[in-house]
mmCIF file of N, CA and C in Angstrom:
data_model
loop_
_atom_site.group_PDB
_atom_site.id
_atom_site.type_symbol
_atom_site.label_atom_id
_atom_site.label_comp_id
_atom_site.label_asym_id
_atom_site.label_seq_id
_atom_site.Cartn_x
_atom_site.Cartn_y
_atom_site.Cartn_z
ATOM 1 N N PHE A 1 0.803 -1.204 0.000
ATOM 2 C CA PHE A 1 0.000 0.000 0.000
ATOM 3 C C PHE A 1 0.847 1.270 0.000
ATOM 4 N N SER A 2 2.086 1.174 0.442
ATOM 5 C CA SER A 2 2.928 2.369 0.494
ATOM 6 C C SER A 2 3.208 2.911 -0.906
ATOM 7 N N LYS A 3 3.363 2.022 -1.907
ATOM 8 C CA LYS A 3 3.578 2.479 -3.283
ATOM 9 C C LYS A 3 2.346 3.231 -3.781
ATOM 10 N N ILE A 4 1.179 2.709 -3.467
ATOM 11 C CA ILE A 4 -0.065 3.344 -3.924
ATOM 12 C C ILE A 4 -0.243 4.705 -3.262
ATOM 13 N N ARG A 5 0.036 4.786 -1.977
ATOM 14 C CA ARG A 5 -0.068 6.072 -1.279
ATOM 15 C C ARG A 5 0.923 7.086 -1.846
ATOM 16 N N ALA A 6 2.151 6.637 -2.106
ATOM 17 C CA ALA A 6 3.171 7.537 -2.665
ATOM 18 C C ALA A 6 2.748 8.022 -4.052
ATOM 19 N N LEU A 7 2.235 7.124 -4.885
ATOM 20 C CA LEU A 7 1.753 7.513 -6.216
ATOM 21 C C LEU A 7 0.603 8.505 -6.110
ATOM 22 N N ASP A 8 -0.342 8.225 -5.242
ATOM 23 C CA ASP A 8 -1.491 9.103 -5.061
ATOM 24 C C ASP A 8 -1.044 10.506 -4.664
ATOM 25 N N THR A 9 -0.109 10.592 -3.742
ATOM 26 C CA THR A 9 0.403 11.887 -3.294
ATOM 27 C C THR A 9 1.022 12.658 -4.454
ATOM 28 N N GLU A 10 1.835 11.989 -5.257
ATOM 29 C CA GLU A 10 2.517 12.670 -6.360
ATOM 30 C C GLU A 10 1.558 13.016 -7.495
ATOM 31 N N LEU A 11 0.601 12.139 -7.789
ATOM 32 C CA LEU A 11 -0.348 12.413 -8.867
ATOM 33 C C LEU A 11 -1.231 13.619 -8.557
ATOM 34 N N LYS A 12 -1.507 13.856 -7.302
ATOM 35 C CA LYS A 12 -2.318 15.018 -6.916
ATOM 36 C C LYS A 12 -1.615 16.330 -7.238
ATOM 37 N N GLN A 13 -0.317 16.292 -7.459
ATOM 38 C CA GLN A 13 0.459 17.496 -7.759
ATOM 39 C C GLN A 13 0.394 17.879 -9.242
ATOM 40 N N ILE A 14 -0.207 17.024 -10.074
ATOM 41 C CA ILE A 14 -0.268 17.285 -11.517
ATOM 42 C C ILE A 14 -1.726 17.484 -11.910
ATOM 43 N N PRO A 15 -2.163 18.736 -12.073
ATOM 44 C CA PRO A 15 -3.566 18.992 -12.414
ATOM 45 C C PRO A 15 -3.913 18.537 -13.828
ATOM 46 N N PHE A 16 -5.145 18.101 -14.019
ATOM 47 C CA PHE A 16 -5.687 17.702 -15.316
ATOM 48 C C PHE A 16 -4.897 16.579 -15.971
ATOM 49 N N PHE A 17 -4.346 15.706 -15.171
ATOM 50 C CA PHE A 17 -3.584 14.554 -15.673
ATOM 51 C C PHE A 17 -4.466 13.330 -15.509
ATOM 52 N N ASN A 18 -4.997 12.835 -16.627
ATOM 53 C CA ASN A 18 -5.980 11.765 -16.589
ATOM 54 C C ASN A 18 -5.353 10.430 -16.953
ATOM 55 N N LEU A 19 -5.368 9.526 -16.000
ATOM 56 C CA LEU A 19 -4.799 8.208 -16.219
ATOM 57 C C LEU A 19 -5.893 7.184 -16.481
ATOM 58 N N GLN A 20 -5.567 6.247 -17.339
ATOM 59 C CA GLN A 20 -6.463 5.136 -17.632
ATOM 60 C C GLN A 20 -6.065 3.918 -16.814
ATOM 61 N N GLN A 21 -4.745 3.769 -16.599
ATOM 62 C CA GLN A 21 -4.260 2.554 -15.955
ATOM 63 C C GLN A 21 -2.922 2.811 -15.260
ATOM 64 N N ILE A 22 -2.712 2.141 -14.141
ATOM 65 C CA ILE A 22 -1.425 2.140 -13.447
ATOM 66 C C ILE A 22 -1.048 0.689 -13.206
ATOM 67 N N LYS A 23 0.136 0.286 -13.671
ATOM 68 C CA LYS A 23 0.638 -1.073 -13.448
ATOM 69 C C LYS A 23 1.778 -0.998 -12.445
ATOM 70 N N ILE A 24 1.632 -1.717 -11.349
ATOM 71 C CA ILE A 24 2.668 -1.745 -10.324
ATOM 72 C C ILE A 24 3.213 -3.157 -10.249
ATOM 73 N N LYS A 25 4.483 -3.288 -10.596
ATOM 74 C CA LYS A 25 5.179 -4.567 -10.477
ATOM 75 C C LYS A 25 6.193 -4.433 -9.353
ATOM 76 N N SER A 26 6.898 -5.484 -9.051
ATOM 77 C CA SER A 26 7.806 -5.459 -7.907
ATOM 78 C C SER A 26 8.865 -4.355 -8.002
ATOM 79 N N HIS A 27 9.397 -4.085 -9.202
ATOM 80 C CA HIS A 27 10.465 -3.085 -9.329
ATOM 81 C C HIS A 27 10.164 -2.002 -10.354
ATOM 82 N N SER A 28 8.909 -1.901 -10.781
ATOM 83 C CA SER A 28 8.620 -0.871 -11.776
ATOM 84 C C SER A 28 7.156 -0.448 -11.726
ATOM 85 N N ILE A 29 6.947 0.791 -12.129
ATOM 86 C CA ILE A 29 5.616 1.367 -12.227
ATOM 87 C C ILE A 29 5.466 1.917 -13.635
ATOM 88 N N THR A 30 4.360 1.577 -14.278
ATOM 89 C CA THR A 30 4.051 2.087 -15.609
ATOM 90 C C THR A 30 2.634 2.647 -15.570
ATOM 91 N N MET A 31 2.449 3.796 -16.182
ATOM 92 C CA MET A 31 1.128 4.416 -16.235
ATOM 93 C C MET A 31 0.726 4.590 -17.696
ATOM 94 N N LEU A 32 -0.569 4.581 -17.941
ATOM 95 C CA LEU A 32 -1.102 4.795 -19.280
ATOM 96 C C LEU A 32 -2.141 5.896 -19.187
ATOM 97 N N THR A 33 -1.960 6.953 -19.985
ATOM 98 C CA THR A 33 -2.917 8.053 -19.956
ATOM 99 C C THR A 33 -4.150 7.692 -20.769
ATOM 100 N N GLN A 34 -5.189 8.493 -20.641
ATOM 101 C CA GLN A 34 -6.402 8.271 -21.427
ATOM 102 C C GLN A 34 -6.146 8.457 -22.918
ATOM 103 N N ASP A 35 -5.057 9.141 -23.256
ATOM 104 C CA ASP A 35 -4.680 9.338 -24.659
ATOM 105 C C ASP A 35 -3.707 8.264 -25.139
ATOM 106 N N ASP A 36 -3.571 7.176 -24.373
ATOM 107 C CA ASP A 36 -2.702 6.039 -24.705
ATOM 108 C C ASP A 36 -1.214 6.376 -24.732
ATOM 109 N N VAL A 37 -0.789 7.305 -23.918
ATOM 110 C CA VAL A 37 0.631 7.603 -23.773
ATOM 111 C C VAL A 37 1.135 6.809 -22.571
ATOM 112 N N GLN A 38 2.149 5.995 -22.809
ATOM 113 C CA GLN A 38 2.739 5.200 -21.733
ATOM 114 C C GLN A 38 3.792 6.031 -21.014
ATOM 115 N N ILE A 39 3.771 5.975 -19.685
ATOM 116 C CA ILE A 39 4.762 6.685 -18.880
ATOM 117 C C ILE A 39 5.495 5.658 -18.039
ATOM 118 N N ASN A 40 6.798 5.523 -18.307
ATOM 119 C CA ASN A 40 7.641 4.590 -17.564
ATOM 120 C C ASN A 40 8.227 5.327 -16.367
ATOM 121 N N VAL A 41 7.779 4.945 -15.178
ATOM 122 C CA VAL A 41 8.223 5.598 -13.956
ATOM 123 C C VAL A 41 9.438 4.886 -13.364
ATOM 124 N N GLY A 42 9.507 3.589 -13.544
ATOM 125 C CA GLY A 42 10.574 2.809 -12.934
ATOM 126 C C GLY A 42 10.207 2.457 -11.507
ATOM 127 N N GLY A 43 11.189 2.367 -10.649
ATOM 128 C CA GLY A 43 10.966 1.997 -9.259
ATOM 129 C C GLY A 43 10.412 3.130 -8.422
ATOM 130 N N ILE A 44 10.131 2.839 -7.182
ATOM 131 C CA ILE A 44 9.539 3.799 -6.253
ATOM 132 C C ILE A 44 10.562 4.833 -5.768
ATOM 133 N N GLU A 45 11.847 4.543 -5.929
ATOM 134 C CA GLU A 45 12.877 5.473 -5.456
ATOM 135 C C GLU A 45 12.812 6.792 -6.223
ATOM 136 N N ASN A 46 13.058 7.878 -5.510
ATOM 137 C CA ASN A 46 13.060 9.233 -6.086
ATOM 138 C C ASN A 46 11.737 9.588 -6.763
ATOM 139 N N LEU A 47 10.645 9.057 -6.263
ATOM 140 C CA LEU A 47 9.341 9.264 -6.887
ATOM 141 C C LEU A 47 8.966 10.740 -6.953
ATOM 142 N N GLN A 48 9.259 11.478 -5.903
ATOM 143 C CA GLN A 48 8.924 12.902 -5.889
ATOM 144 C C GLN A 48 9.669 13.644 -6.999
ATOM 145 N N ASN A 49 10.943 13.353 -7.190
ATOM 146 C CA ASN A 49 11.731 13.984 -8.246
ATOM 147 C C ASN A 49 11.213 13.590 -9.636
ATOM 148 N N LYS A 50 10.855 12.332 -9.799
ATOM 149 C CA LYS A 50 10.339 11.863 -11.087
ATOM 150 C C LYS A 50 9.048 12.586 -11.462
ATOM 151 N N PHE A 51 8.144 12.726 -10.499
ATOM 152 C CA PHE A 51 6.879 13.394 -10.792
ATOM 153 C C PHE A 51 7.051 14.896 -10.965
ATOM 154 N N LEU A 52 8.033 15.467 -10.322
ATOM 155 C CA LEU A 52 8.331 16.882 -10.541
ATOM 156 C C LEU A 52 8.790 17.090 -11.986
ATOM 157 N N LYS A 53 9.650 16.194 -12.488
ATOM 158 C CA LYS A 53 10.093 16.266 -13.893
ATOM 159 C C LYS A 53 8.901 16.113 -14.826
ATOM 160 N N LEU A 54 8.028 15.165 -14.519
ATOM 161 C CA LEU A 54 6.851 14.937 -15.356
ATOM 162 C C LEU A 54 5.943 16.157 -15.353
ATOM 163 N N LYS A 55 5.751 16.756 -14.198
ATOM 164 C CA LYS A 55 4.907 17.951 -14.098
ATOM 165 C C LYS A 55 5.469 19.091 -14.942
ATOM 166 N N HIS A 56 6.778 19.322 -14.876
ATOM 167 C CA HIS A 56 7.401 20.378 -15.677
ATOM 168 C C HIS A 56 7.289 20.061 -17.167
ATOM 169 N N PHE A 57 7.520 18.806 -17.531
ATOM 170 C CA PHE A 57 7.400 18.411 -18.932
ATOM 171 C C PHE A 57 5.988 18.676 -19.440
ATOM 172 N N LEU A 58 4.985 18.232 -18.688
ATOM 173 C CA LEU A 58 3.606 18.428 -19.118
ATOM 174 C C LEU A 58 3.229 19.899 -19.172
ATOM 175 N N GLY A 59 3.818 20.706 -18.299
ATOM 176 C CA GLY A 59 3.562 22.138 -18.322
ATOM 177 C C GLY A 59 3.987 22.789 -19.634
ATOM 178 N N PHE A 60 5.066 22.299 -20.206
ATOM 179 C CA PHE A 60 5.577 22.860 -21.459
ATOM 180 C C PHE A 60 5.028 22.162 -22.696
ATOM 181 N N TYR A 61 4.761 20.869 -22.622
ATOM 182 C CA TYR A 61 4.458 20.086 -23.824
ATOM 183 C C TYR A 61 3.105 19.386 -23.803
ATOM 184 N N ARG A 62 2.193 19.830 -22.970
ATOM 185 C CA ARG A 62 0.894 19.157 -22.861
ATOM 186 C C ARG A 62 0.185 19.048 -24.216
ATOM 187 N N LYS A 63 0.290 20.071 -25.059
ATOM 188 C CA LYS A 63 -0.378 20.048 -26.364
ATOM 189 C C LYS A 63 0.237 19.013 -27.302
ATOM 190 N N LYS A 64 1.493 18.643 -27.060
ATOM 191 C CA LYS A 64 2.161 17.655 -27.907
ATOM 192 C C LYS A 64 1.951 16.229 -27.406
ATOM 193 N N LEU A 65 1.220 16.073 -26.322
ATOM 194 C CA LEU A 65 1.035 14.762 -25.718
ATOM 195 C C LEU A 65 0.358 13.779 -26.671
ATOM 196 N N LEU A 66 -0.553 14.265 -27.509
ATOM 197 C CA LEU A 66 -1.251 13.386 -28.443
ATOM 198 C C LEU A 66 -0.325 12.787 -29.499
ATOM 199 N N SER A 67 0.822 13.426 -29.729
ATOM 200 C CA SER A 67 1.774 12.902 -30.711
ATOM 201 C C SER A 67 2.937 12.184 -30.029
ATOM 202 N N THR A 68 2.732 11.785 -28.771
ATOM 203 C CA THR A 68 3.769 11.117 -27.998
ATOM 204 C C THR A 68 3.398 9.664 -27.760
ATOM 205 N N GLU A 69 4.341 8.760 -28.029
ATOM 206 C CA GLU A 69 4.107 7.336 -27.795
ATOM 207 C C GLU A 69 4.387 6.975 -26.337
ATOM 208 N N TYR A 70 5.534 7.451 -25.830
ATOM 209 C CA TYR A 70 5.818 7.205 -24.415
ATOM 210 C C TYR A 70 6.722 8.276 -23.834
ATOM 211 N N ILE A 71 6.674 8.361 -22.508
ATOM 212 C CA ILE A 71 7.524 9.256 -21.733
ATOM 213 C C ILE A 71 8.237 8.384 -20.715
ATOM 214 N N ASP A 72 9.543 8.548 -20.619
ATOM 215 C CA ASP A 72 10.338 7.745 -19.691
ATOM 216 C C ASP A 72 10.983 8.680 -18.671
ATOM 217 N N ILE A 73 10.612 8.512 -17.392
ATOM 218 C CA ILE A 73 11.168 9.361 -16.332
ATOM 219 C C ILE A 73 11.968 8.517 -15.335
ATOM 220 N N ARG A 74 12.465 7.362 -15.793
ATOM 221 C CA ARG A 74 13.202 6.462 -14.896
ATOM 222 C C ARG A 74 14.582 6.986 -14.531
ATOM 223 N N GLN A 75 15.223 7.706 -15.421
ATOM 224 C CA GLN A 75 16.591 8.165 -15.201
ATOM 225 C C GLN A 75 16.615 9.477 -14.422
ATOM 226 N N PRO A 76 17.603 9.643 -13.544
ATOM 227 C CA PRO A 76 17.692 10.895 -12.775
ATOM 228 C C PRO A 76 17.902 12.101 -13.689
ATOM 229 N N ASN A 77 17.144 13.150 -13.430
ATOM 230 C CA ASN A 77 17.280 14.434 -14.133
ATOM 231 C C ASN A 77 17.110 14.339 -15.639
ATOM 232 N N ARG A 78 16.335 13.364 -16.119
ATOM 233 C CA ARG A 78 16.100 13.229 -17.559
ATOM 234 C C ARG A 78 14.651 12.862 -17.815
ATOM 235 N N VAL A 79 14.116 13.382 -18.905
ATOM 236 C CA VAL A 79 12.822 12.960 -19.420
ATOM 237 C C VAL A 79 13.076 12.535 -20.856
ATOM 238 N N ILE A 80 12.782 11.283 -21.165
ATOM 239 C CA ILE A 80 12.984 10.754 -22.514
ATOM 240 C C ILE A 80 11.610 10.604 -23.153
ATOM 241 N N ILE A 81 11.475 11.130 -24.364
ATOM 242 C CA ILE A 81 10.196 11.123 -25.061
ATOM 243 C C ILE A 81 10.349 10.417 -26.392
ATOM 244 N N LYS A 82 9.397 9.575 -26.714
ATOM 245 C CA LYS A 82 9.362 8.986 -28.054
ATOM 246 C C LYS A 82 8.090 9.472 -28.713
ATOM 247 N N SER A 83 8.256 10.171 -29.831
ATOM 248 C CA SER A 83 7.107 10.677 -30.580
ATOM 249 C C SER A 83 6.541 9.577 -31.459
ATOM 250 N N ILE A 84 5.257 9.693 -31.742
ATOM 251 C CA ILE A 84 4.612 8.770 -32.668
ATOM 252 C C ILE A 84 5.113 9.091 -34.060
ATOM 253 N N ASN A 85 5.494 8.075 -34.786
ATOM 254 C CA ASN A 85 5.999 8.246 -36.142
ATOM 255 C C ASN A 85 4.812 8.297 -37.093
ATOM 256 N N HIS A 86 4.503 9.494 -37.603
ATOM 257 C CA HIS A 86 3.384 9.684 -38.531
ATOM 258 C C HIS A 86 3.908 9.597 -39.968
ATOM 259 N N GLU A 87 3.922 8.396 -40.498
ATOM 260 C CA GLU A 87 4.368 8.209 -41.878
ATOM 261 C C GLU A 87 3.157 8.226 -42.793
ATOM 262 N N SER A 88 3.348 8.821 -43.993
ATOM 263 C CA SER A 88 2.227 8.825 -44.928
ATOM 264 C C SER A 88 2.478 7.916 -46.090
#
């Protein structure tokens, strides 16, 4: 339950962030937004820092979220983004 409480606390810090699913495994957390963007959180360590990075990223790039396949916040001080490849 401590992982769920920690996630709940951090998610409350990000307004208008709508999740469809949260997967909690023994050493990793993955979230899926309602827009089908996967967010790789990694382990519970440094959760506050990870969500702070995510909050700042969403503050700047929320409009680009629909063209994003996944966001990876597992690494310290980094946000890795993979855009959807729109080939015609």
